[in-house]
XYZ file of C-alpha atoms in Angstrom:
335
model
C -22.103 18.860 11.988
C -20.892 22.211 10.639
C -17.672 22.111 8.650
C -14.717 23.638 10.516
C -11.807 25.105 8.560
C -8.584 23.176 9.250
C -5.814 24.971 11.111
C -2.271 25.112 9.760
C -1.240 22.441 12.242
C -4.105 20.191 11.139
C -3.031 20.623 7.524
C 0.565 19.875 8.481
C -0.361 16.611 10.179
C -2.740 15.659 7.379
C 0.176 16.135 4.987
C 2.510 14.068 7.179
C 0.017 11.204 7.325
C -0.595 11.392 3.572
C 3.148 11.182 2.877
C 3.512 8.308 5.348
C 0.691 6.408 3.628
C 2.297 6.968 0.252
C 5.705 5.842 1.555
C 4.136 2.729 3.054
C 2.194 1.836 -0.083
C 5.268 1.986 -2.311
C 7.860 0.568 0.084
C 5.844 -2.177 1.736
C 3.891 -2.601 -1.498
C 6.862 -3.991 -3.394
C 7.821 -6.481 -0.684
C 4.181 -7.558 -0.354
C 4.247 -7.955 -4.122
C 7.329 -10.146 -3.895
C 5.470 -12.238 -1.311
C 2.486 -12.577 -3.637
C 4.722 -13.681 -6.510
C 6.593 -15.997 -4.141
C 3.572 -18.287 -4.058
C 3.471 -18.630 -7.848
C 6.700 -20.617 -8.092
C 7.825 -23.852 -6.448
C 11.485 -23.457 -7.386
C 13.432 -23.244 -4.109
C 16.428 -21.412 -5.583
C 14.103 -18.816 -7.126
C 12.205 -18.418 -3.869
C 15.440 -17.902 -1.928
C 16.605 -15.299 -4.418
C 13.255 -13.481 -4.193
C 13.583 -13.385 -0.394
C 17.085 -11.959 -0.738
C 15.831 -8.981 -2.758
C 13.699 -7.785 0.169
C 15.576 -9.170 3.209
C 17.215 -5.876 4.316
C 14.121 -3.774 3.721
C 10.837 -5.496 4.563
C 10.663 -4.905 8.323
C 11.775 -1.270 8.033
C 9.154 -0.646 5.368
C 6.406 -1.487 7.849
C 7.601 1.347 10.112
C 5.595 3.708 7.940
C 2.404 1.800 8.761
C 3.141 2.409 12.447
C 3.605 6.118 11.680
C 0.207 6.170 9.952
C -1.592 4.420 12.814
C 0.079 6.478 15.546
C -0.485 9.659 13.552
C -4.214 9.069 13.244
C -4.500 8.072 16.919
C -2.719 11.198 18.167
C -3.721 13.909 15.699
C -7.081 12.781 14.268
C -8.618 10.617 17.023
C -12.117 10.788 15.514
C -10.824 9.279 12.269
C -8.997 6.590 14.216
C -12.149 5.647 16.127
C -14.428 5.624 13.077
C -11.936 3.749 10.917
C -11.388 0.997 13.481
C -15.137 0.635 14.003
C -15.823 0.444 10.263
C -12.871 -1.832 9.443
C -12.440 -3.858 12.597
C -12.327 -7.176 10.738
C -10.015 -5.958 7.926
C -7.629 -4.454 10.495
C -7.504 -7.777 12.381
C -6.857 -9.628 9.123
C -4.165 -7.077 8.268
C -2.427 -7.599 11.606
C -2.667 -11.389 11.413
C -1.305 -11.295 7.854
C 1.633 -9.063 8.816
C 2.449 -11.127 11.899
C 2.255 -14.501 10.149
C 4.183 -13.102 7.199
C 6.973 -11.839 9.452
C 7.172 -15.096 11.388
C 7.202 -17.104 8.171
C 10.025 -14.972 6.771
C 12.306 -15.909 9.665
C 11.163 -19.475 10.326
C 11.432 -20.792 6.773
C 15.234 -20.634 6.994
C 15.286 -22.605 10.242
C 12.756 -25.341 9.545
C 13.232 -27.869 6.776
C 10.323 -30.110 7.775
C 7.765 -27.283 7.999
C 9.205 -25.028 5.339
C 6.154 -25.660 3.155
C 3.963 -24.195 5.916
C 6.053 -21.043 6.306
C 6.276 -20.606 2.537
C 2.502 -20.717 2.236
C 2.209 -18.435 5.254
C 4.494 -15.867 3.660
C 2.573 -15.883 0.386
C -0.961 -16.054 1.818
C -0.110 -13.444 4.460
C 1.051 -11.094 1.699
C -2.141 -11.681 -0.312
C -4.398 -11.099 2.718
C -2.625 -7.864 3.667
C -2.863 -6.522 0.104
C -6.497 -7.551 -0.304
C -7.810 -5.962 2.896
C -5.957 -2.729 2.153
C -7.531 -2.551 -1.299
C -10.962 -3.504 0.031
C -10.759 -0.720 2.623
C -9.983 1.789 -0.136
C -12.967 0.578 -2.153
C -15.221 0.828 0.891
C -14.043 4.382 1.530
C -14.731 5.328 -2.088
C -18.340 4.261 -1.529
C -18.505 6.316 1.667
C -18.653 5.453 5.372
C -21.875 5.894 7.343
C -21.274 8.214 10.302
C -23.845 9.659 12.726
C -22.815 12.204 15.387
C -19.149 11.378 14.878
C -19.700 7.633 15.361
C -19.652 4.821 12.850
C -23.268 3.848 12.100
C -22.791 0.864 9.800
C -22.351 -2.854 10.276
C -19.291 -5.039 10.691
C -19.464 -6.302 7.092
C -20.458 -3.107 5.253
C -16.929 -3.007 3.842
C -17.419 -6.388 2.145
C -19.152 -5.008 -0.960
C -18.551 -6.311 -4.517
C -16.866 -3.032 -5.432
C -14.560 -3.308 -2.403
C -13.755 -6.911 -3.337
C -12.842 -5.691 -6.812
C -10.497 -3.008 -5.473
C -9.032 -5.560 -3.059
C -8.215 -7.948 -5.909
C -6.900 -4.984 -7.903
C -4.424 -4.054 -5.176
C -3.200 -7.653 -4.962
C -2.268 -7.556 -8.639
C -1.003 -3.966 -8.351
C 1.377 -4.943 -5.567
C 2.414 -8.008 -7.584
C 3.319 -5.661 -10.443
C 5.311 -3.470 -8.074
C 7.041 -6.576 -6.708
C 7.918 -7.840 -10.188
C 9.427 -4.446 -10.979
C 11.475 -4.599 -7.772
C 12.759 -8.100 -8.582
C 13.853 -6.907 -12.013
C 15.529 -3.869 -10.442
C 17.428 -5.840 -7.799
C 18.259 -9.151 -9.487
C 19.839 -10.503 -12.629
C 20.030 -13.746 -14.559
C 17.190 -16.256 -14.511
C 15.194 -14.559 -11.738
C 15.181 -11.238 -13.561
C 14.022 -12.969 -16.759
C 11.278 -14.726 -14.790
C 10.031 -11.405 -13.395
C 10.279 -9.670 -16.782
C 8.017 -12.356 -18.272
C 5.260 -11.532 -15.772
C 5.197 -7.754 -15.977
C 3.238 -7.590 -19.232
C 0.350 -9.750 -18.086
C 0.268 -8.077 -14.668
C -0.101 -4.698 -16.385
C -2.900 -6.145 -18.523
C -4.751 -7.511 -15.478
C -4.436 -4.201 -13.611
C -5.801 -2.412 -16.694
C -8.807 -4.723 -16.831
C -9.540 -4.268 -13.129
C -9.223 -0.473 -13.385
C -11.588 -0.414 -16.361
C -14.078 -2.604 -14.499
C -13.846 -0.393 -11.406
C -14.443 2.771 -13.429
C -17.378 1.145 -15.200
C -18.806 0.205 -11.812
C -18.264 3.698 -10.427
C -19.799 5.419 -13.436
C -22.625 2.928 -13.792
C -23.981 0.544 -11.202
C -22.386 2.208 -8.173
C -22.447 5.810 -9.369
C -24.770 6.978 -6.614
C -22.537 5.614 -3.887
C -19.519 7.662 -4.988
C -21.351 10.728 -6.277
C -20.297 12.643 -3.177
C -16.657 12.451 -4.268
C -15.158 15.573 -5.791
C -13.442 14.143 -8.867
C -16.470 14.952 -11.035
C -16.449 18.672 -10.207
C -12.654 18.997 -10.281
C -12.061 18.332 -13.946
C -8.327 18.994 -13.630
C -8.159 15.941 -11.377
C -8.771 13.630 -14.347
C -5.172 14.315 -15.391
C -4.096 12.067 -12.506
C -5.856 8.868 -13.680
C -4.485 9.596 -17.149
C -1.000 9.853 -15.642
C -1.594 6.487 -13.960
C -2.556 4.845 -17.248
C 0.509 6.302 -18.974
C 2.690 5.049 -16.108
C 1.325 1.518 -16.550
C 2.039 1.647 -20.276
C 5.558 2.899 -19.558
C 6.111 0.041 -17.087
C 5.093 -2.475 -19.750
C 7.286 -0.749 -22.325
C 10.225 -0.744 -19.908
C 9.848 -4.505 -19.554
C 9.663 -4.897 -23.310
C 12.896 -2.954 -23.950
C 14.575 -4.500 -20.873
C 15.299 -1.314 -18.916
C 15.714 -2.672 -15.410
C 14.735 0.473 -13.517
C 11.669 1.363 -15.589
C 9.101 -1.233 -14.482
C 9.539 -0.450 -10.788
C 9.821 3.323 -11.238
C 6.728 3.589 -13.420
C 4.754 1.143 -11.289
C 5.542 3.372 -8.297
C 4.441 6.396 -10.341
C 1.166 4.599 -11.063
C 0.559 4.221 -7.322
C 1.400 7.881 -6.727
C -1.111 8.901 -9.408
C -3.774 6.598 -7.924
C -3.167 7.979 -4.424
C -3.393 11.582 -5.626
C -6.608 10.713 -7.486
C -8.114 9.487 -4.224
C -6.910 12.686 -2.563
C -8.707 14.810 -5.145
C -11.817 12.666 -4.769
C -11.888 12.744 -0.953
C -10.637 16.225 -0.014
C -11.526 17.870 2.378
C -12.882 14.697 3.996
C -10.790 12.545 6.298
C -13.637 10.040 6.589
C -15.441 9.976 3.220
C -17.881 11.625 3.030
C -18.738 12.542 6.579
C -15.876 14.055 8.605
C -13.554 16.742 7.274
C -9.954 17.443 8.208
C -10.992 20.424 10.315
C -13.669 18.479 12.197
C -11.451 15.441 12.773
C -8.342 17.221 14.091
C -7.343 17.189 17.743
C -7.141 20.573 19.535
C -4.332 22.826 18.326
C -2.634 22.598 21.711
C -2.273 18.838 21.255
C -1.169 19.196 17.643
C 1.445 21.766 18.670
C 2.818 19.488 21.387
C 3.007 16.591 18.928
C 4.664 18.841 16.358
C 7.803 19.186 18.487
C 8.103 15.423 18.768
C 7.322 14.924 15.101
C 10.085 17.233 13.853
C 12.578 15.029 15.720
C 11.197 11.530 15.158
C 10.014 11.755 11.547
C 13.362 12.921 10.072
C 15.109 10.112 11.968
C 12.772 7.541 10.376
C 13.270 9.120 6.955
C 17.077 9.174 7.319
C 17.087 5.551 8.501
C 14.978 4.515 5.505
C 17.187 6.351 3.017
C 20.302 4.986 4.701
C 19.163 1.365 4.437
C 18.364 1.709 0.754
C 21.712 3.424 0.145
C 23.747 0.790 1.997
C 22.001 -2.082 0.195
C 21.844 -0.396 -3.212
C 22.603 -2.269 -6.402
C 21.898 -5.759 -7.607
C 21.699 -8.730 -5.250
C 24.343 -11.362 -5.989
C 23.944 -14.396 -3.773
C 22.168 -12.579 -0.945
C 23.180 -10.107 1.724
C 25.472 -11.483 4.316
């Protein structure tokens, strides 16, 4: 397939989807992280306080995942079709995890006898969602087999040791983001509990990143050789920024600056996302379908543009408004 140059509208929608993915990763990432950490304590008061830090935000955060899915379906239908074919099982696990997690969030307050079930559902659902997202990223880094615009691999091609590694890495990365959020939004014993976990979470993420890079540069080098990070030397500044952000998050926990761990953990995710962008561009489906080849006709993109300039600002304003209304530390929950 010859490579088509992307139109301005295709670039616009690619940018919108990229921003929506980044918003989702940071916003839903911290409440998934809180869910992951939720399962590491049996203290009911601590668990209730952790829930309170995300109660006004968690369902709105997932709106950005809907924007991503709808955006791909409408503006890059080829990517949507290939992605679902390649990651059919991870997408099902993602949906089951999000559904069970949402149900558990509401039901645990209304069921004393089965609260243990909903608590486990909330934690395990969060872990499953984080893992399959990370595994999908690892699978994309290795490349997706596409023939004549159709996925040509198997149902379990995504379940590669490298993808498992990136899946585990995202679980701990979201846990770090969640610990930073707990520190940012709470005080007293819960904040101290979260502070105590930031250092070792940073260390684990460092180890996983080092292992992933060793795998990429060694055993699995051929699988990711088609990426463009190697021939875009300036792009290596982004992984360096990510490492510095992790160090700053750990330092912020050490000097007890409440906003630093979350802010620098979020910066780490931004740096990681931009690194993937440098590695993948101009491919929408690595390393087979480019932005220009994947885009819907300009007439469709133009029609969607008029809807997007109305709907997307509304979602953004709603998101900002919620975080503004519920700003500050949580003292005894929102109610």
